[in-house]
């Protein structure tokens, strides 16, 4: 289950990923240490997520398989869906500014929440510990 509050513990290749996303070096440095915390509340196929970081706090609601809009912390707007495949959440989001696709997954692995990202062939991970 994804429910609970998760605090980012470490990143893998996140700087390279953000670079591919065309995020400038100053924002990347800040984003590496954004203290991202997400609280996930799943009820059936509905999710409520509270996101908090050094950049902002934000509430997000989505239903599995239903298109929704989301803006990244740097203001980049995307639109897409999350789907559940087995125990893995799979997200596919399209940037509104260039129509390129960002895919992401969330899975609980060994008690940690692992979020993977892919954009234009570059993979990254952020790994969260439960609070
Ligand atoms: C959520 O479930 O938390 C909201 C929807 C997430 C959409 C896609 C997330 C991609 C975030 C990429 C951030 C990297 C910034 C370069």
mmCIF file with all atom_site columns, C-alpha atoms and ligand atoms in Angstrom:
data_model
loop_
_atom_site.group_PDB
_atom_site.id
_atom_site.type_symbol
_atom_site.label_atom_id
_atom_site.label_alt_id
_atom_site.label_comp_id
_atom_site.label_asym_id
_atom_site.label_entity_id
_atom_site.label_seq_id
_atom_site.pdbx_PDB_ins_code
_atom_site.Cartn_x
_atom_site.Cartn_y
_atom_site.Cartn_z
_atom_site.occupancy
_atom_site.B_iso_or_equiv
_atom_site.pdbx_formal_charge
_atom_site.auth_seq_id
_atom_site.auth_comp_id
_atom_site.auth_asym_id
_atom_site.auth_atom_id
_atom_site.pdbx_PDB_model_num
ATOM   1   C CA  . UNK A 1 1   ? 0.000   0.000  0.000   1.00 0.00 ? 1   UNK A CA  1
ATOM   2   C CA  . UNK A 1 2   ? 1.105   3.514  -0.828  1.00 0.00 ? 2   UNK A CA  1
ATOM   3   C CA  . UNK A 1 3   ? -0.748  5.191  2.026   1.00 0.00 ? 3   UNK A CA  1
ATOM   4   C CA  . UNK A 1 4   ? 1.302   7.254  4.407   1.00 0.00 ? 4   UNK A CA  1
ATOM   5   C CA  . UNK A 1 5   ? 3.793   10.086 4.482   1.00 0.00 ? 5   UNK A CA  1
ATOM   6   C CA  . UNK A 1 6   ? 7.002   9.617  2.567   1.00 0.00 ? 6   UNK A CA  1
ATOM   7   C CA  . UNK A 1 7   ? 10.079  11.808 2.798   1.00 0.00 ? 7   UNK A CA  1
ATOM   8   C CA  . UNK A 1 8   ? 12.738  11.790 0.120   1.00 0.00 ? 8   UNK A CA  1
ATOM   9   C CA  . UNK A 1 9   ? 15.929  10.066 1.267   1.00 0.00 ? 9   UNK A CA  1
ATOM   10  C CA  . UNK A 1 10  ? 18.127  9.969  -1.824  1.00 0.00 ? 10  UNK A CA  1
ATOM   11  C CA  . UNK A 1 11  ? 18.175  10.549 -5.577  1.00 0.00 ? 11  UNK A CA  1
ATOM   12  C CA  . UNK A 1 12  ? 19.742  8.590  -8.413  1.00 0.00 ? 12  UNK A CA  1
ATOM   13  C CA  . UNK A 1 13  ? 20.710  10.404 -11.617 1.00 0.00 ? 13  UNK A CA  1
ATOM   14  C CA  . UNK A 1 14  ? 18.177  13.128 -10.814 1.00 0.00 ? 14  UNK A CA  1
ATOM   15  C CA  . UNK A 1 15  ? 20.480  15.964 -11.900 1.00 0.00 ? 15  UNK A CA  1
ATOM   16  C CA  . UNK A 1 16  ? 20.988  14.419 -15.361 1.00 0.00 ? 16  UNK A CA  1
ATOM   17  C CA  . UNK A 1 17  ? 17.260  13.843 -15.658 1.00 0.00 ? 17  UNK A CA  1
ATOM   18  C CA  . UNK A 1 18  ? 16.459  17.451 -14.784 1.00 0.00 ? 18  UNK A CA  1
ATOM   19  C CA  . UNK A 1 19  ? 19.137  18.614 -17.205 1.00 0.00 ? 19  UNK A CA  1
ATOM   20  C CA  . UNK A 1 20  ? 17.380  16.641 -19.959 1.00 0.00 ? 20  UNK A CA  1
ATOM   21  C CA  . UNK A 1 21  ? 14.172  18.384 -18.881 1.00 0.00 ? 21  UNK A CA  1
ATOM   22  C CA  . UNK A 1 22  ? 15.985  21.688 -19.624 1.00 0.00 ? 22  UNK A CA  1
ATOM   23  C CA  . UNK A 1 23  ? 15.962  22.854 -16.019 1.00 0.00 ? 23  UNK A CA  1
ATOM   24  C CA  . UNK A 1 24  ? 18.773  25.310 -15.375 1.00 0.00 ? 24  UNK A CA  1
ATOM   25  C CA  . UNK A 1 25  ? 21.654  24.476 -13.074 1.00 0.00 ? 25  UNK A CA  1
ATOM   26  C CA  . UNK A 1 26  ? 20.563  26.783 -10.267 1.00 0.00 ? 26  UNK A CA  1
ATOM   27  C CA  . UNK A 1 27  ? 17.094  25.256 -10.044 1.00 0.00 ? 27  UNK A CA  1
ATOM   28  C CA  . UNK A 1 28  ? 18.626  21.760 -10.298 1.00 0.00 ? 28  UNK A CA  1
ATOM   29  C CA  . UNK A 1 29  ? 20.866  22.421 -7.304  1.00 0.00 ? 29  UNK A CA  1
ATOM   30  C CA  . UNK A 1 30  ? 17.876  23.566 -5.276  1.00 0.00 ? 30  UNK A CA  1
ATOM   31  C CA  . UNK A 1 31  ? 15.738  20.661 -6.496  1.00 0.00 ? 31  UNK A CA  1
ATOM   32  C CA  . UNK A 1 32  ? 18.331  18.067 -5.430  1.00 0.00 ? 32  UNK A CA  1
ATOM   33  C CA  . UNK A 1 33  ? 17.710  19.196 -1.848  1.00 0.00 ? 33  UNK A CA  1
ATOM   34  C CA  . UNK A 1 34  ? 14.029  20.076 -1.960  1.00 0.00 ? 34  UNK A CA  1
ATOM   35  C CA  . UNK A 1 35  ? 13.107  17.939 1.098   1.00 0.00 ? 35  UNK A CA  1
ATOM   36  C CA  . UNK A 1 36  ? 10.133  16.596 -0.850  1.00 0.00 ? 36  UNK A CA  1
ATOM   37  C CA  . UNK A 1 37  ? 7.507   14.978 1.304   1.00 0.00 ? 37  UNK A CA  1
ATOM   38  C CA  . UNK A 1 38  ? 4.396   13.358 -0.100  1.00 0.00 ? 38  UNK A CA  1
ATOM   39  C CA  . UNK A 1 39  ? 1.393   12.083 1.791   1.00 0.00 ? 39  UNK A CA  1
ATOM   40  C CA  . UNK A 1 40  ? -0.622  9.554  -0.175  1.00 0.00 ? 40  UNK A CA  1
ATOM   41  C CA  . UNK A 1 41  ? -4.215  8.642  0.655   1.00 0.00 ? 41  UNK A CA  1
ATOM   42  C CA  . UNK A 1 42  ? -5.665  5.989  -1.623  1.00 0.00 ? 42  UNK A CA  1
ATOM   43  C CA  . UNK A 1 43  ? -9.352  5.111  -1.499  1.00 0.00 ? 43  UNK A CA  1
ATOM   44  C CA  . UNK A 1 44  ? -10.177 2.550  -4.165  1.00 0.00 ? 44  UNK A CA  1
ATOM   45  C CA  . UNK A 1 45  ? -9.059  4.080  -7.445  1.00 0.00 ? 45  UNK A CA  1
ATOM   46  C CA  . UNK A 1 46  ? -8.974  7.628  -6.079  1.00 0.00 ? 46  UNK A CA  1
ATOM   47  C CA  . UNK A 1 47  ? -5.816  9.245  -4.753  1.00 0.00 ? 47  UNK A CA  1
ATOM   48  C CA  . UNK A 1 48  ? -5.286  12.357 -2.730  1.00 0.00 ? 48  UNK A CA  1
ATOM   49  C CA  . UNK A 1 49  ? -1.698  13.540 -2.520  1.00 0.00 ? 49  UNK A CA  1
ATOM   50  C CA  . UNK A 1 50  ? -0.261  16.306 -0.398  1.00 0.00 ? 50  UNK A CA  1
ATOM   51  C CA  . UNK A 1 51  ? 3.071   17.436 -1.697  1.00 0.00 ? 51  UNK A CA  1
ATOM   52  C CA  . UNK A 1 52  ? 5.403   19.657 0.300   1.00 0.00 ? 52  UNK A CA  1
ATOM   53  C CA  . UNK A 1 53  ? 8.915   20.795 -0.488  1.00 0.00 ? 53  UNK A CA  1
ATOM   54  C CA  . UNK A 1 54  ? 11.126  23.843 -0.148  1.00 0.00 ? 54  UNK A CA  1
ATOM   55  C CA  . UNK A 1 55  ? 9.415   25.072 -3.345  1.00 0.00 ? 55  UNK A CA  1
ATOM   56  C CA  . UNK A 1 56  ? 5.754   24.796 -2.416  1.00 0.00 ? 56  UNK A CA  1
ATOM   57  C CA  . UNK A 1 57  ? 2.918   22.860 -0.898  1.00 0.00 ? 57  UNK A CA  1
ATOM   58  C CA  . UNK A 1 58  ? 0.293   21.409 -3.183  1.00 0.00 ? 58  UNK A CA  1
ATOM   59  C CA  . UNK A 1 59  ? -2.743  19.127 -3.049  1.00 0.00 ? 59  UNK A CA  1
ATOM   60  C CA  . UNK A 1 60  ? -3.381  16.785 -5.954  1.00 0.00 ? 60  UNK A CA  1
ATOM   61  C CA  . UNK A 1 61  ? -6.411  14.597 -6.613  1.00 0.00 ? 61  UNK A CA  1
ATOM   62  C CA  . UNK A 1 62  ? -6.615  12.022 -9.339  1.00 0.00 ? 62  UNK A CA  1
ATOM   63  C CA  . UNK A 1 63  ? -8.454  8.855  -10.262 1.00 0.00 ? 63  UNK A CA  1
ATOM   64  C CA  . UNK A 1 64  ? -6.625  5.949  -11.863 1.00 0.00 ? 64  UNK A CA  1
ATOM   65  C CA  . UNK A 1 65  ? -6.979  6.078  -15.634 1.00 0.00 ? 65  UNK A CA  1
ATOM   66  C CA  . UNK A 1 66  ? -8.439  9.591  -15.684 1.00 0.00 ? 66  UNK A CA  1
ATOM   67  C CA  . UNK A 1 67  ? -6.516  12.421 -17.372 1.00 0.00 ? 67  UNK A CA  1
ATOM   68  C CA  . UNK A 1 68  ? -5.512  15.320 -15.110 1.00 0.00 ? 68  UNK A CA  1
ATOM   69  C CA  . UNK A 1 69  ? -3.287  18.386 -15.247 1.00 0.00 ? 69  UNK A CA  1
ATOM   70  C CA  . UNK A 1 70  ? -0.285  18.917 -13.002 1.00 0.00 ? 70  UNK A CA  1
ATOM   71  C CA  . UNK A 1 71  ? 2.401   21.556 -12.873 1.00 0.00 ? 71  UNK A CA  1
ATOM   72  C CA  . UNK A 1 72  ? 5.936   20.613 -11.904 1.00 0.00 ? 72  UNK A CA  1
ATOM   73  C CA  . UNK A 1 73  ? 7.722   22.644 -9.242  1.00 0.00 ? 73  UNK A CA  1
ATOM   74  C CA  . UNK A 1 74  ? 9.440   24.737 -11.935 1.00 0.00 ? 74  UNK A CA  1
ATOM   75  C CA  . UNK A 1 75  ? 6.101   25.616 -13.552 1.00 0.00 ? 75  UNK A CA  1
ATOM   76  C CA  . UNK A 1 76  ? 6.259   23.120 -16.436 1.00 0.00 ? 76  UNK A CA  1
ATOM   77  C CA  . UNK A 1 77  ? 2.720   21.987 -17.178 1.00 0.00 ? 77  UNK A CA  1
ATOM   78  C CA  . UNK A 1 78  ? 1.928   18.375 -17.924 1.00 0.00 ? 78  UNK A CA  1
ATOM   79  C CA  . UNK A 1 79  ? -1.204  16.361 -18.440 1.00 0.00 ? 79  UNK A CA  1
ATOM   80  C CA  . UNK A 1 80  ? -1.534  12.609 -18.065 1.00 0.00 ? 80  UNK A CA  1
ATOM   81  C CA  . UNK A 1 81  ? -2.702  9.624  -16.072 1.00 0.00 ? 81  UNK A CA  1
ATOM   82  C CA  . UNK A 1 82  ? -1.668  7.147  -13.427 1.00 0.00 ? 82  UNK A CA  1
ATOM   83  C CA  . UNK A 1 83  ? -2.628  3.475  -13.840 1.00 0.00 ? 83  UNK A CA  1
ATOM   84  C CA  . UNK A 1 84  ? -2.107  0.557  -11.465 1.00 0.00 ? 84  UNK A CA  1
ATOM   85  C CA  . UNK A 1 85  ? -0.325  -2.494 -12.850 1.00 0.00 ? 85  UNK A CA  1
ATOM   86  C CA  . UNK A 1 86  ? -0.058  -5.144 -10.159 1.00 0.00 ? 86  UNK A CA  1
ATOM   87  C CA  . UNK A 1 87  ? 1.482   -3.306 -7.215  1.00 0.00 ? 87  UNK A CA  1
ATOM   88  C CA  . UNK A 1 88  ? 3.091   -0.619 -9.364  1.00 0.00 ? 88  UNK A CA  1
ATOM   89  C CA  . UNK A 1 89  ? 1.677   2.797  -10.210 1.00 0.00 ? 89  UNK A CA  1
ATOM   90  C CA  . UNK A 1 90  ? 2.556   3.782  -13.742 1.00 0.00 ? 90  UNK A CA  1
ATOM   91  C CA  . UNK A 1 91  ? 2.242   7.367  -14.868 1.00 0.00 ? 91  UNK A CA  1
ATOM   92  C CA  . UNK A 1 92  ? 2.425   8.806  -18.336 1.00 0.00 ? 92  UNK A CA  1
ATOM   93  C CA  . UNK A 1 93  ? 2.468   12.586 -18.652 1.00 0.00 ? 93  UNK A CA  1
ATOM   94  C CA  . UNK A 1 94  ? 2.845   14.838 -21.674 1.00 0.00 ? 94  UNK A CA  1
ATOM   95  C CA  . UNK A 1 95  ? 4.507   18.232 -21.388 1.00 0.00 ? 95  UNK A CA  1
ATOM   96  C CA  . UNK A 1 96  ? 2.218   20.958 -22.668 1.00 0.00 ? 96  UNK A CA  1
ATOM   97  C CA  . UNK A 1 97  ? 5.100   23.101 -23.915 1.00 0.00 ? 97  UNK A CA  1
ATOM   98  C CA  . UNK A 1 98  ? 6.725   20.550 -26.246 1.00 0.00 ? 98  UNK A CA  1
ATOM   99  C CA  . UNK A 1 99  ? 4.439   17.467 -26.297 1.00 0.00 ? 99  UNK A CA  1
ATOM   100 C CA  . UNK A 1 100 ? 7.249   15.225 -25.073 1.00 0.00 ? 100 UNK A CA  1
ATOM   101 C CA  . UNK A 1 101 ? 6.384   12.362 -22.756 1.00 0.00 ? 101 UNK A CA  1
ATOM   102 C CA  . UNK A 1 102 ? 7.579   11.841 -19.201 1.00 0.00 ? 102 UNK A CA  1
ATOM   103 C CA  . UNK A 1 103 ? 6.931   8.425  -17.709 1.00 0.00 ? 103 UNK A CA  1
ATOM   104 C CA  . UNK A 1 104 ? 7.123   7.677  -14.013 1.00 0.00 ? 104 UNK A CA  1
ATOM   105 C CA  . UNK A 1 105 ? 6.414   4.756  -11.702 1.00 0.00 ? 105 UNK A CA  1
ATOM   106 C CA  . UNK A 1 106 ? 5.865   4.376  -7.975  1.00 0.00 ? 106 UNK A CA  1
ATOM   107 C CA  . UNK A 1 107 ? 6.443   1.114  -6.140  1.00 0.00 ? 107 UNK A CA  1
ATOM   108 C CA  . UNK A 1 108 ? 7.054   0.137  -2.538  1.00 0.00 ? 108 UNK A CA  1
ATOM   109 C CA  . UNK A 1 109 ? 10.292  -1.849 -2.442  1.00 0.00 ? 109 UNK A CA  1
ATOM   110 C CA  . UNK A 1 110 ? 11.707  -3.101 0.855   1.00 0.00 ? 110 UNK A CA  1
ATOM   111 C CA  . UNK A 1 111 ? 9.619   -0.602 2.813   1.00 0.00 ? 111 UNK A CA  1
ATOM   112 C CA  . UNK A 1 112 ? 10.783  2.342  0.715   1.00 0.00 ? 112 UNK A CA  1
ATOM   113 C CA  . UNK A 1 113 ? 8.775   4.228  -1.895  1.00 0.00 ? 113 UNK A CA  1
ATOM   114 C CA  . UNK A 1 114 ? 10.730  4.202  -5.138  1.00 0.00 ? 114 UNK A CA  1
ATOM   115 C CA  . UNK A 1 115 ? 9.693   6.703  -7.791  1.00 0.00 ? 115 UNK A CA  1
ATOM   116 C CA  . UNK A 1 116 ? 11.336  6.297  -11.159 1.00 0.00 ? 116 UNK A CA  1
ATOM   117 C CA  . UNK A 1 117 ? 11.304  8.868  -13.938 1.00 0.00 ? 117 UNK A CA  1
ATOM   118 C CA  . UNK A 1 118 ? 12.115  8.679  -17.628 1.00 0.00 ? 118 UNK A CA  1
ATOM   119 C CA  . UNK A 1 119 ? 12.313  11.555 -20.056 1.00 0.00 ? 119 UNK A CA  1
ATOM   120 C CA  . UNK A 1 120 ? 13.831  11.339 -23.535 1.00 0.00 ? 120 UNK A CA  1
ATOM   121 C CA  . UNK A 1 121 ? 15.897  8.269  -22.658 1.00 0.00 ? 121 UNK A CA  1
ATOM   122 C CA  . UNK A 1 122 ? 17.215  9.512  -19.301 1.00 0.00 ? 122 UNK A CA  1
ATOM   123 C CA  . UNK A 1 123 ? 16.211  7.554  -16.175 1.00 0.00 ? 123 UNK A CA  1
ATOM   124 C CA  . UNK A 1 124 ? 16.262  8.757  -12.611 1.00 0.00 ? 124 UNK A CA  1
ATOM   125 C CA  . UNK A 1 125 ? 14.961  7.648  -9.238  1.00 0.00 ? 125 UNK A CA  1
ATOM   126 C CA  . UNK A 1 126 ? 13.921  9.281  -6.029  1.00 0.00 ? 126 UNK A CA  1
ATOM   127 C CA  . UNK A 1 127 ? 13.697  7.013  -3.019  1.00 0.00 ? 127 UNK A CA  1
ATOM   128 C CA  . UNK A 1 128 ? 11.496  7.909  -0.051  1.00 0.00 ? 128 UNK A CA  1
ATOM   129 C CA  . UNK A 1 129 ? 11.364  6.610  3.507   1.00 0.00 ? 129 UNK A CA  1
ATOM   130 C CA  . UNK A 1 130 ? 8.138   6.303  5.445   1.00 0.00 ? 130 UNK A CA  1
ATOM   131 C CA  . UNK A 1 131 ? 7.722   8.782  8.271   1.00 0.00 ? 131 UNK A CA  1
HETATM 132 C C1  . LIG B 2 .   ? 1.532   13.036 -8.152  1.00 0.00 ? 1   LIG B C1  1
HETATM 133 O O1  . LIG B 2 .   ? 1.031   11.914 -8.260  1.00 0.00 ? 1   LIG B O1  1
HETATM 134 O O2  . LIG B 2 .   ? 2.336   13.307 -7.270  1.00 0.00 ? 1   LIG B O2  1
HETATM 135 C C2  . LIG B 2 .   ? 1.145   14.090 -9.097  1.00 0.00 ? 1   LIG B C2  1
HETATM 136 C C3  . LIG B 2 .   ? 1.399   13.760 -10.493 1.00 0.00 ? 1   LIG B C3  1
HETATM 137 C C4  . LIG B 2 .   ? 2.817   13.557 -10.851 1.00 0.00 ? 1   LIG B C4  1
HETATM 138 C C5  . LIG B 2 .   ? 3.047   13.777 -12.290 1.00 0.00 ? 1   LIG B C5  1
HETATM 139 C C6  . LIG B 2 .   ? 4.365   13.572 -12.848 1.00 0.00 ? 1   LIG B C6  1
HETATM 140 C C7  . LIG B 2 .   ? 5.471   13.744 -11.938 1.00 0.00 ? 1   LIG B C7  1
HETATM 141 C C8  . LIG B 2 .   ? 6.714   14.030 -12.652 1.00 0.00 ? 1   LIG B C8  1
HETATM 142 C C9  . LIG B 2 .   ? 7.589   14.855 -11.790 1.00 0.00 ? 1   LIG B C9  1
HETATM 143 C C10 . LIG B 2 .   ? 8.893   15.115 -12.419 1.00 0.00 ? 1   LIG B C10 1
HETATM 144 C C11 . LIG B 2 .   ? 9.637   16.085 -11.608 1.00 0.00 ? 1   LIG B C11 1
HETATM 145 C C12 . LIG B 2 .   ? 10.943  16.357 -12.180 1.00 0.00 ? 1   LIG B C12 1
HETATM 146 C C13 . LIG B 2 .   ? 11.207  17.749 -12.395 1.00 0.00 ? 1   LIG B C13 1
HETATM 147 C C14 . LIG B 2 .   ? 12.206  17.880 -13.422 1.00 0.00 ? 1   LIG B C14 1
#
